[in-house]
Amino acid sequence: MVKTSRSHRVFQGVNGVVLTLVVIVTLYPFVNIIARSFSGERQIRAGEVTLWPKGFNLTTYDIVFHDAMFWRNYGNTVLYTVVSTVIAMALTTCYAYVLSKKQLKGRGILVGVAVFTMFFSGGLIPNYVLVTSLGLKNTIWALALPNAISVFNLLVMKAFFESLPDELEEAAQIDGLSTYGILARIVLPLSKAVIATMVLFYSVSFWNSWFGAFLYMDRTELMPVTVYLRNLIAGATGGGNAGAGTEQLSQVSANIQAVTIVLTSLPILCVYPFVQRYFVSGVMLGAVKG
């Protein structure tokens, strides 16, 4: 058995203490938000809620869960997230694979076009006019297509594909595989880590997005749950929540932000553990060459 030195044991102890403090500092806001979402109005306004609900109350959850429009909008969010993520991953993967080929003519121009869009855009009004003129308003494509490629994700995938040995593709070409065959049967199976990471990035982005739907959709039944909850916050804080009594309205306005954070974060928190093991390796493999 290898005997550790005293300095190493001290380092391990300090490291453990520091990491424990980091975990506590990280978890406290989440636990506090959950406690506030189940607490009563008086206790929230008095600042008495810390890690445990006080004045247990389900008024806001009851209002939200018994609203059929909430479930309709929640279903819209799931649909929009899945479709948008599939489109984004297909376009990002193909674009990144092309850019990873150093022998490609015009490669520098294609990279420059992508990077240019990171710093410059047409602006809100031109984008709105474009989406409207294309007939995409009040459709899922108004949300999926304008944000289909994230340049940051594109560059990470490009760097990952460049790190793969060229000999693999050369051997596949000798065996008779076409370019699409190499991508589907060689490259993608070796890219599970970075693909899982990009799926996580895109799905979280599309799930939390609300401004696009707020801008391009004017029919309530088509909106995602983030817009529904945004409107609920506006109604509660503005004092105009129709159908709710004064007591209910006070309770909703007291903890509506906590409830919305819990409802929108829960699905992502449930999915994240399944892709977390790919996260670090997916990002680092795209950044480290050697």
mmCIF file with all atom_site columns, N, CA and C in Angstrom, residues 36 40-49 254:
data_model
loop_
_atom_site.group_PDB
_atom_site.id
_atom_site.type_symbol
_atom_site.label_atom_id
_atom_site.label_alt_id
_atom_site.label_comp_id
_atom_site.label_asym_id
_atom_site.label_entity_id
_atom_site.label_seq_id
_atom_site.pdbx_PDB_ins_code
_atom_site.Cartn_x
_atom_site.Cartn_y
_atom_site.Cartn_z
_atom_site.occupancy
_atom_site.B_iso_or_equiv
_atom_site.pdbx_formal_charge
_atom_site.auth_seq_id
_atom_site.auth_comp_id
_atom_site.auth_asym_id
_atom_site.auth_atom_id
_atom_site.pdbx_PDB_model_num
ATOM 1  N N  . ARG A 1 36  ? -39.662 28.207 -0.936 1.00 0.00 ? 36  ARG A N  1
ATOM 2  C CA . ARG A 1 36  ? -40.512 29.380 -1.164 1.00 0.00 ? 36  ARG A CA 1
ATOM 3  C C  . ARG A 1 36  ? -41.745 29.027 -1.995 1.00 0.00 ? 36  ARG A C  1
ATOM 4  N N  . GLY A 1 40  ? -46.266 30.043 2.576  1.00 0.00 ? 40  GLY A N  1
ATOM 5  C CA . GLY A 1 40  ? -47.371 30.994 2.608  1.00 0.00 ? 40  GLY A CA 1
ATOM 6  C C  . GLY A 1 40  ? -46.909 32.406 2.321  1.00 0.00 ? 40  GLY A C  1
ATOM 7  N N  . GLU A 1 41  ? -47.878 33.245 1.964  1.00 0.00 ? 41  GLU A N  1
ATOM 8  C CA . GLU A 1 41  ? -47.570 34.623 1.580  1.00 0.00 ? 41  GLU A CA 1
ATOM 9  C C  . GLU A 1 41  ? -46.910 35.402 2.718  1.00 0.00 ? 41  GLU A C  1
ATOM 10 N N  . ARG A 1 42  ? -47.465 35.322 3.943  1.00 0.00 ? 42  ARG A N  1
ATOM 11 C CA . ARG A 1 42  ? -46.944 36.116 5.050  1.00 0.00 ? 42  ARG A CA 1
ATOM 12 C C  . ARG A 1 42  ? -45.508 35.741 5.368  1.00 0.00 ? 42  ARG A C  1
ATOM 13 N N  . GLN A 1 43  ? -45.211 34.438 5.388  1.00 0.00 ? 43  GLN A N  1
ATOM 14 C CA . GLN A 1 43  ? -43.857 33.981 5.709  1.00 0.00 ? 43  GLN A CA 1
ATOM 15 C C  . GLN A 1 43  ? -42.852 34.406 4.627  1.00 0.00 ? 43  GLN A C  1
ATOM 16 N N  . ILE A 1 44  ? -43.292 34.398 3.347  1.00 0.00 ? 44  ILE A N  1
ATOM 17 C CA . ILE A 1 44  ? -42.394 34.802 2.263  1.00 0.00 ? 44  ILE A CA 1
ATOM 18 C C  . ILE A 1 44  ? -42.072 36.281 2.362  1.00 0.00 ? 44  ILE A C  1
ATOM 19 N N  . ARG A 1 45  ? -43.108 37.103 2.569  1.00 0.00 ? 45  ARG A N  1
ATOM 20 C CA . ARG A 1 45  ? -42.897 38.547 2.630  1.00 0.00 ? 45  ARG A CA 1
ATOM 21 C C  . ARG A 1 45  ? -42.106 38.954 3.869  1.00 0.00 ? 45  ARG A C  1
ATOM 22 N N  . ALA A 1 46  ? -42.197 38.152 4.935  1.00 0.00 ? 46  ALA A N  1
ATOM 23 C CA . ALA A 1 46  ? -41.459 38.455 6.159  1.00 0.00 ? 46  ALA A CA 1
ATOM 24 C C  . ALA A 1 46  ? -40.024 37.946 6.097  1.00 0.00 ? 46  ALA A C  1
ATOM 25 N N  . GLY A 1 47  ? -39.687 37.205 5.051  1.00 0.00 ? 47  GLY A N  1
ATOM 26 C CA . GLY A 1 47  ? -38.334 36.686 4.899  1.00 0.00 ? 47  GLY A CA 1
ATOM 27 C C  . GLY A 1 47  ? -38.011 35.554 5.851  1.00 0.00 ? 47  GLY A C  1
ATOM 28 N N  . GLU A 1 48  ? -39.017 34.779 6.238  1.00 0.00 ? 48  GLU A N  1
ATOM 29 C CA . GLU A 1 48  ? -38.813 33.702 7.199  1.00 0.00 ? 48  GLU A CA 1
ATOM 30 C C  . GLU A 1 48  ? -38.436 32.377 6.549  1.00 0.00 ? 48  GLU A C  1
ATOM 31 N N  . VAL A 1 49  ? -38.565 32.280 5.236  1.00 0.00 ? 49  VAL A N  1
ATOM 32 C CA . VAL A 1 49  ? -38.334 31.007 4.540  1.00 0.00 ? 49  VAL A CA 1
ATOM 33 C C  . VAL A 1 49  ? -36.862 30.875 4.195  1.00 0.00 ? 49  VAL A C  1
ATOM 34 N N  . ALA A 1 254 ? -46.829 36.363 -4.329 1.00 0.00 ? 254 ALA A N  1
ATOM 35 C CA . ALA A 1 254 ? -45.748 36.196 -3.362 1.00 0.00 ? 254 ALA A CA 1
ATOM 36 C C  . ALA A 1 254 ? -44.747 35.128 -3.791 1.00 0.00 ? 254 ALA A C  1
#
